[in-house]
Coordinates of C-alpha atoms and ligand atoms in Angstrom, one line a residue:
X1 CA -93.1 -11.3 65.1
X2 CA -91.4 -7.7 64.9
X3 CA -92.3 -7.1 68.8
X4 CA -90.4 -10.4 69.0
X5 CA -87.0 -9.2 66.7
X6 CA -87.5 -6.0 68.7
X7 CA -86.6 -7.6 72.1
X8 CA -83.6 -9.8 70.5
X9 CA -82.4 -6.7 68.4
X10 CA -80.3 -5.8 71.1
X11 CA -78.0 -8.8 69.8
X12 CA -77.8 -10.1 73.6
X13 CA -79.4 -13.7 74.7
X14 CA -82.8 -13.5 76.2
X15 CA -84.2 -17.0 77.3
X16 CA -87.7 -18.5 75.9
X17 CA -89.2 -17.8 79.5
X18 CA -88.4 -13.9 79.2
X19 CA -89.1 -13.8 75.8
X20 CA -92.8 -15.4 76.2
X21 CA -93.5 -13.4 79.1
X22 CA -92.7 -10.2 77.4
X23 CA -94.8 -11.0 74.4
X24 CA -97.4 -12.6 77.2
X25 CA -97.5 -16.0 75.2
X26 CA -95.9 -19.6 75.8
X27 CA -92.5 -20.3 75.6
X28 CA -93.2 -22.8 72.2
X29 CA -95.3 -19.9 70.4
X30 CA -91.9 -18.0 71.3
X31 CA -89.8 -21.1 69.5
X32 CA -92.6 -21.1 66.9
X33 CA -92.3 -17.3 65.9
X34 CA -88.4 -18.3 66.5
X35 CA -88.2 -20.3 63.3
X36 CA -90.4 -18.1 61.8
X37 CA -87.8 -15.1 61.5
X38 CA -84.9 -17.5 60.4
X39 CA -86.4 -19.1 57.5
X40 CA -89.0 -15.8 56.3
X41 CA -86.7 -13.5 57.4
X42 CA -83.5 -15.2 56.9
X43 CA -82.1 -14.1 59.9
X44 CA -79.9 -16.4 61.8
X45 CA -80.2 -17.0 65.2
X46 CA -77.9 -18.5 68.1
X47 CA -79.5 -21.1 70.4
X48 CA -77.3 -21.7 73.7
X49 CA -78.5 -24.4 76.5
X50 CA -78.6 -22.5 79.6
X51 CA -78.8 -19.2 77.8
X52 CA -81.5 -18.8 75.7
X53 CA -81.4 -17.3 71.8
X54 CA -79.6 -14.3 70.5
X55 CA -79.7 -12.7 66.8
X56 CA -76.3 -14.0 65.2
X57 CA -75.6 -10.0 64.2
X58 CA -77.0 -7.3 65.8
X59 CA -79.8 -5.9 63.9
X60 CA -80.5 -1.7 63.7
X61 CA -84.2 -1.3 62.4
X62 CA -85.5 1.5 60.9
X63 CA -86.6 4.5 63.3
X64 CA -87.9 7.7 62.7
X65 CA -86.8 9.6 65.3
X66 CA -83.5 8.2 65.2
X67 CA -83.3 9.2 61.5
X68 CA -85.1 12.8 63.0
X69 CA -82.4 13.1 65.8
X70 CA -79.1 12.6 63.0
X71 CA -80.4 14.8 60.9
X72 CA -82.5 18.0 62.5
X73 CA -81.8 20.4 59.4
X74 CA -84.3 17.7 57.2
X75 CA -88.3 18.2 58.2
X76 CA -89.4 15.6 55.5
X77 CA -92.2 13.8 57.2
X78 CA -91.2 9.7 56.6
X79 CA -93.3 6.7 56.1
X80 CA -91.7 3.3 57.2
X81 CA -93.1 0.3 56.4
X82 CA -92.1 -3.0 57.4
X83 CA -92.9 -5.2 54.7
X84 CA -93.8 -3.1 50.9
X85 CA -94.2 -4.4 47.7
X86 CA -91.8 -1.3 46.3
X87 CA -91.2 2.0 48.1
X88 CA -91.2 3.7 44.5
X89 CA -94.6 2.0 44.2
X90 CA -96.0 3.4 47.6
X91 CA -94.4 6.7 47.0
X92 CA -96.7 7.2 43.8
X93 CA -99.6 6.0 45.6
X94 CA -99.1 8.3 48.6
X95 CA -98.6 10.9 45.8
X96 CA -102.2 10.4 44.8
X97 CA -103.2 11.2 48.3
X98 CA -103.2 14.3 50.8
X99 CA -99.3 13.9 51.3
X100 CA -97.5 17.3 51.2
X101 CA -94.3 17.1 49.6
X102 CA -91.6 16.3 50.3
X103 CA -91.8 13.3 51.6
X104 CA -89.8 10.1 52.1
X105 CA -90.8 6.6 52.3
X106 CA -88.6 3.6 53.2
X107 CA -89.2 0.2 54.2
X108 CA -87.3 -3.0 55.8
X109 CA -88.5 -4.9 52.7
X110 CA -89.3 -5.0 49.7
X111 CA -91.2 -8.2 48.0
X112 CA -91.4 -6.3 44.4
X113 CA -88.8 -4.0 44.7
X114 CA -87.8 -3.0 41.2
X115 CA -84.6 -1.7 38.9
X116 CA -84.8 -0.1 35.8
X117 CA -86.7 -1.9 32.5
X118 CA -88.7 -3.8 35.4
X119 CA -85.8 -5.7 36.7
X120 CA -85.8 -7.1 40.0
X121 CA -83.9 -4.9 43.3
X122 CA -82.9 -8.2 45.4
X123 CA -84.4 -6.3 49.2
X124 CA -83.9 -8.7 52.0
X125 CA -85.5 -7.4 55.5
X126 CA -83.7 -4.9 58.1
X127 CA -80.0 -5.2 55.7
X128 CA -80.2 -2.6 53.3
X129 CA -81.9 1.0 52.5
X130 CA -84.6 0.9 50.1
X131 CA -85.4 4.4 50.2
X132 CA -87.9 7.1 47.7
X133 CA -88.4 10.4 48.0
X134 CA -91.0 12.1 46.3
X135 CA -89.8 15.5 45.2
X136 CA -92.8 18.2 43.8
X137 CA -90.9 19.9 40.3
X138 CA -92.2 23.2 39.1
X139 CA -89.7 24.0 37.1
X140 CA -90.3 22.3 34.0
X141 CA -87.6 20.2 32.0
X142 CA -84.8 22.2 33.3
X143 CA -85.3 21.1 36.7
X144 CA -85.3 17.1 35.6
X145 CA -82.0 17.7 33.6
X146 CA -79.2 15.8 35.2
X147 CA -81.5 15.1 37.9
X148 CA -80.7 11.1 38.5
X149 CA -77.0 11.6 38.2
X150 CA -77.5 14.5 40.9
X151 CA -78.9 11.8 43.0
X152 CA -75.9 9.4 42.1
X153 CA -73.6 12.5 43.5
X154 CA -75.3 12.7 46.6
X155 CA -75.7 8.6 47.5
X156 CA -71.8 8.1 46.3
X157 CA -71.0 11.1 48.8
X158 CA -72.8 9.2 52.0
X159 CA -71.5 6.1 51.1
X160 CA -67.8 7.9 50.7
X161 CA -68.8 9.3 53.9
X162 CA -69.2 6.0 55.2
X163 CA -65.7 5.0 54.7
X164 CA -66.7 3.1 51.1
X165 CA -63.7 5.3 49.5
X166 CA -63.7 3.6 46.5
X167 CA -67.5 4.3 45.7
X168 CA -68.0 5.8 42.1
X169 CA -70.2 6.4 39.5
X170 CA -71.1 4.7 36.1
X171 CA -73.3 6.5 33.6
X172 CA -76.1 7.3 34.1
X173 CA -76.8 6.5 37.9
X174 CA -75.5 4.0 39.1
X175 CA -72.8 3.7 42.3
X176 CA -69.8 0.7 41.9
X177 CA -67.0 -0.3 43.8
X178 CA -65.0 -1.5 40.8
X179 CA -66.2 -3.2 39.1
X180 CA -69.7 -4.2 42.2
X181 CA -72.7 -2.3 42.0
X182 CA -73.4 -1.1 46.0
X183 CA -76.2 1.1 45.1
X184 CA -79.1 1.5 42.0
X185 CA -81.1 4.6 41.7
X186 CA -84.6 4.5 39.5
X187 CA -86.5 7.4 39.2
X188 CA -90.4 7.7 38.3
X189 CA -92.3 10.7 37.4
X190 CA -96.0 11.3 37.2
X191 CA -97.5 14.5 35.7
X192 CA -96.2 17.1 33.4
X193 CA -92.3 17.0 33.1
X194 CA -92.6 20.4 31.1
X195 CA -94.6 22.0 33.9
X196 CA -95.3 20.5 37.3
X197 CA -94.8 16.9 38.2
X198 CA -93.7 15.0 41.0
X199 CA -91.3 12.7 41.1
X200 CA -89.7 10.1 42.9
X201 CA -86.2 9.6 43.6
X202 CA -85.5 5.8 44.4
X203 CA -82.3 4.8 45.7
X204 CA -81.3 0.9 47.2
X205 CA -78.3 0.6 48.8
X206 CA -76.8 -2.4 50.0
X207 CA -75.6 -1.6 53.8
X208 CA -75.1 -4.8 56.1
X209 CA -75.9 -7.5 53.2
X210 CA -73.3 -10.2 53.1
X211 CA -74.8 -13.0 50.9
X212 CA -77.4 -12.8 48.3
X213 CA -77.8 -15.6 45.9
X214 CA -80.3 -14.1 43.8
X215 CA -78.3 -11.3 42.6
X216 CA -77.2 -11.8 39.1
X217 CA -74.2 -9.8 38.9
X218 CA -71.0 -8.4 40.9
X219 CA -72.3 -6.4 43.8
X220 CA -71.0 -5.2 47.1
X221 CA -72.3 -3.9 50.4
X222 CA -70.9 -1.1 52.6
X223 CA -70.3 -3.8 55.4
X224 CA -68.1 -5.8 52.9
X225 CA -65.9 -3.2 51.9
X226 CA -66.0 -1.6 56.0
X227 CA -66.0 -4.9 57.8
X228 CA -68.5 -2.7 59.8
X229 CA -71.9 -3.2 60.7
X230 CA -73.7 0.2 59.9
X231 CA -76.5 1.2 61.8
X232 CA -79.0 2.1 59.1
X233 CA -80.6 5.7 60.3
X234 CA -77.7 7.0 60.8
X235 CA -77.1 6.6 56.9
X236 CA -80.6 6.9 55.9
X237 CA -80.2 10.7 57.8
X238 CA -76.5 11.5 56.0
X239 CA -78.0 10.4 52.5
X240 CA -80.9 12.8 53.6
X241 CA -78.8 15.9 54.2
X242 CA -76.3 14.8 50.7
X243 CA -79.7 14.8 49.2
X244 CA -80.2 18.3 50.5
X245 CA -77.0 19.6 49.3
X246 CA -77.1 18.6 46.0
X247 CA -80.7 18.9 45.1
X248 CA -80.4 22.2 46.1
X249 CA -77.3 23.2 44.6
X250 CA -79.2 21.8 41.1
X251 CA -82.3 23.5 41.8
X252 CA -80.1 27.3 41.6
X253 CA -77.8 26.5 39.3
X254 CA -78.6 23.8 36.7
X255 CA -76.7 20.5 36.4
X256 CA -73.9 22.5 34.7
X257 CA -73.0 23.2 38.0
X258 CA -72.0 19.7 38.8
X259 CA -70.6 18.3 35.8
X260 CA -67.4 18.5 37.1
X261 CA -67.9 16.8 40.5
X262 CA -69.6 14.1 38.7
X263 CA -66.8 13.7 36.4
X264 CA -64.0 13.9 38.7
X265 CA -65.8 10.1 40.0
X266 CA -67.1 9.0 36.5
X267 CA -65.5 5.3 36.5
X268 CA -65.7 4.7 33.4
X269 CA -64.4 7.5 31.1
X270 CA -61.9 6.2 28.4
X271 CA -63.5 2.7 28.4
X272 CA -64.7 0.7 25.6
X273 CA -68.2 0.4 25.8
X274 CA -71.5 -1.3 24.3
X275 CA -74.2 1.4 24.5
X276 CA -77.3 -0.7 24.8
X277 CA -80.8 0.8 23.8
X278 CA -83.6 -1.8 23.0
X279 CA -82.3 -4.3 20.4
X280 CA -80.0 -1.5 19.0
X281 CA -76.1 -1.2 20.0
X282 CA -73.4 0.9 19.7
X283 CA -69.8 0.4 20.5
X284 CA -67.5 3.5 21.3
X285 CA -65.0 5.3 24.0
X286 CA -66.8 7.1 26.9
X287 CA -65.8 10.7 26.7
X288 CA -67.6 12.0 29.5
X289 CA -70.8 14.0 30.2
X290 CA -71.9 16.9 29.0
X291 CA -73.3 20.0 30.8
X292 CA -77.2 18.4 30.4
X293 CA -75.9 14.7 32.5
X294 CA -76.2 13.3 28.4
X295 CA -73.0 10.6 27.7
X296 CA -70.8 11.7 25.5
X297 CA -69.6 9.0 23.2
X298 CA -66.9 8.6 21.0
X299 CA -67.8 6.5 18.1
X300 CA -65.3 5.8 15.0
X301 CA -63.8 9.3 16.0
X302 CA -66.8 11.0 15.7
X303 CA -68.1 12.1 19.4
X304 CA -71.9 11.3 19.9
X305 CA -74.4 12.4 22.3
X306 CA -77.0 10.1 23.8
X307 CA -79.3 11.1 27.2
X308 CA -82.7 9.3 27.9
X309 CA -83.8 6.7 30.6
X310 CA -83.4 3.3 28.4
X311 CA -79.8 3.2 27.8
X312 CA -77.2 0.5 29.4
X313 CA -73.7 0.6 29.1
X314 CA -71.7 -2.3 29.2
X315 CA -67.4 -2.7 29.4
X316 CA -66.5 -4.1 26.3
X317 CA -64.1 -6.9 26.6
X318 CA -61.7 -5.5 24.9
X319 CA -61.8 -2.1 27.1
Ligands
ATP401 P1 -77.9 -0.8 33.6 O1 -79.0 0.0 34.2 O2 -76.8 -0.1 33.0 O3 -78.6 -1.8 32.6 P2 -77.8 -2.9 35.6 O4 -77.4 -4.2 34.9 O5 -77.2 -2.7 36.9 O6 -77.3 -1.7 34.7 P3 -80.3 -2.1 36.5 O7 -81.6 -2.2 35.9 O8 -79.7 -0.7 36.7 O9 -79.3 -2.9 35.6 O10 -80.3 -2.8 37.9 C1 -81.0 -4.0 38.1 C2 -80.0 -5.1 38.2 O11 -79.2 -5.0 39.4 C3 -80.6 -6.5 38.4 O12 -80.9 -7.0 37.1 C4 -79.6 -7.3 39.1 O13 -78.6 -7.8 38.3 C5 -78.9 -6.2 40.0 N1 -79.4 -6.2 41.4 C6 -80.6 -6.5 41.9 N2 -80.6 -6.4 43.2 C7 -79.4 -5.9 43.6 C8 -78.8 -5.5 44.8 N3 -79.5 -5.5 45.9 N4 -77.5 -5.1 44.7 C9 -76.8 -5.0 43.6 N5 -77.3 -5.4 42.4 C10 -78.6 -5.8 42.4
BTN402 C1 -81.4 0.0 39.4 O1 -80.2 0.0 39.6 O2 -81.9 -0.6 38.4 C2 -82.3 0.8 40.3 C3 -82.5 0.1 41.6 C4 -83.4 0.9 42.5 C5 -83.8 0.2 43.7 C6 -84.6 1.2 44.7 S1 -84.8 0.4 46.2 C7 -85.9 1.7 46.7 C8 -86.7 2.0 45.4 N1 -87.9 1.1 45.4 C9 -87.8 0.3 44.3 O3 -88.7 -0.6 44.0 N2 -86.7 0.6 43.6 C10 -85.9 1.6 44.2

């Protein structure tokens, strides 16, 4: 079926006869495989008498080289799958393995792609970025502090970059255009976070995604707030060098370092907020950050300090 999307991915008509002979099978196995991609794959497709069948948008699948040949500084070797249960789930498979680090693996699906507290990452084929690099950490805590809003810098920056202006960041990690989430970032570690671990760095960003019914709250793509269709490894190679940049501006000088940058886009500073951790909850003004990524909170006058991966914020209404 993909040999089949990769002749019509052109977004030009091809007729049944050209298409079967290509594939070297009948022009109804051809009309089979047809319907095949439009209801599994959800991708629409034009039918013209006379004409033959064209994708309704042009589609840009993943390639490595492409992604190689946009960014050349980057030598990460990259797995691409077609279909994966959860990149962040292959990455700490491969990490098991022989794979050197870094690496990066990213797919055109995802059937059990995840968010944080096991929620569900909606990851419909060849429309979005589902993307996790697995980053080797010798440097013990101080290395992991910050680290996921780090990565929140660096995907707001590509999608900035991309002409989403208006991207910015909510506490802890994640990227909104207003009041839409565009992007989610989950991070999973394995090993000794006070001495050497790996860890992933998972990011989904919603690129060419126009409709998704299964997504339960406000969320945007970079083609609805462009109008543009965005070929996909030309992003997945500018996130790649933003990655660069920022990881290694962390790596020398500590999160401290980019406290301000992050602040200077933090959406949500002087908001009324719930702080939500388990079944506990705290209302309270967001200050800020502090120097460590933690959110500093101010709550009946007093300013609080809260940092850890189980925390949700949520606008009050009255904010
Ligand atoms: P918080 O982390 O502060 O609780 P959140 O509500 O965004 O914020 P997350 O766990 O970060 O929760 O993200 C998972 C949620 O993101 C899902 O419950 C769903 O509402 C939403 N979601 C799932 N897929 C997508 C997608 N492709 N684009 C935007 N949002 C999505
Ligand atoms: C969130 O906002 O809760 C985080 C969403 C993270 C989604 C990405 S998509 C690539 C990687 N693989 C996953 O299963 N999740 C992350």
């Amino acid at each position: 079926m993909l040999k089949l999307l990769k002749l019509l991915k052109d977004g030009r008509f091809h007729s049944g006869e050209a298409l079967g002979a290509a594939l070297g099978v009948s022009r109804s196995a051809v009309w089979k495989q047809l319907q095949h991609l439009e209801g599994e794959l959800n991708l629409p497709i034009h039918k013209v008498r006379g004409k033959g069948y064209q994708l309704a948008a042009p589609l840009f699948l993943l390639d490595a080289e492409e992604i190689g040949a946009n960014a050349p500084s980057l030598a990460w070797p990259i797995h691409i799958f077609d279909s994966i249960d959860s990149t962040n789930a292959e990455a700490l498979r491969l990490i098991g393995g022989a794979c050197n680090t870094p690496f990066l693996v990213l797919a055109e699906q995802q059937s059990a792609g995840r968010g944080r507290r096991g929620r569900k990452w909606v990851s419909p084929f060849a429309q979005n970025i589902y993307y996790s690099l697995v980053l080797r950490i010798e440097g013990g805590l101080r290395q992991l502090e910050g680290l996921s809003l780090v990565v929140g810098l660096a995907v707001m920056q590509t999608l900035q970059n991309a002409g989403v202006q208006n991207a910015g960041l909510k506490w802890p990690n994640d990227v909104l255009v207003g009041p839409k989430k565009i992007a989610g970032i989950l991070l999973e570690l394995v090993g000794d976070p006070a001495d050497i671990c790996h860890v992933v760095l998972g990011i989904g960003i919603n690129v060419n995604m126009q409709s998704a019914a299964d997504v339960d709250q406000q969320w945007t793509s970079v083609h609805l707030e462009t109008g543009a269709s965005i070929n996909r490894n030309c992003l997945v190679a500018q996130l790649g060098m933003q990655l660069q940049h920022y990881l290694e501006r962390h790596r020398a000088f500590g999160f401290s370092a980019l406290q301000q940058e992050w602040e200077s886009s933090h959406l949500w500073r002087g908001r009324a907020v719930s702080l939500i951790a388990g079944v506990n909850q705290v209302d309270g003004v967001v200050l800020g950050i502090d120097s460590q990524g933690a959110l500093r909170l101010g709550v009946s006058g007093v300013e609080k300090i809260y940092s850890g991966g189980e925390l949700s914020l949520r606008l009050r209404d009255d904010s």
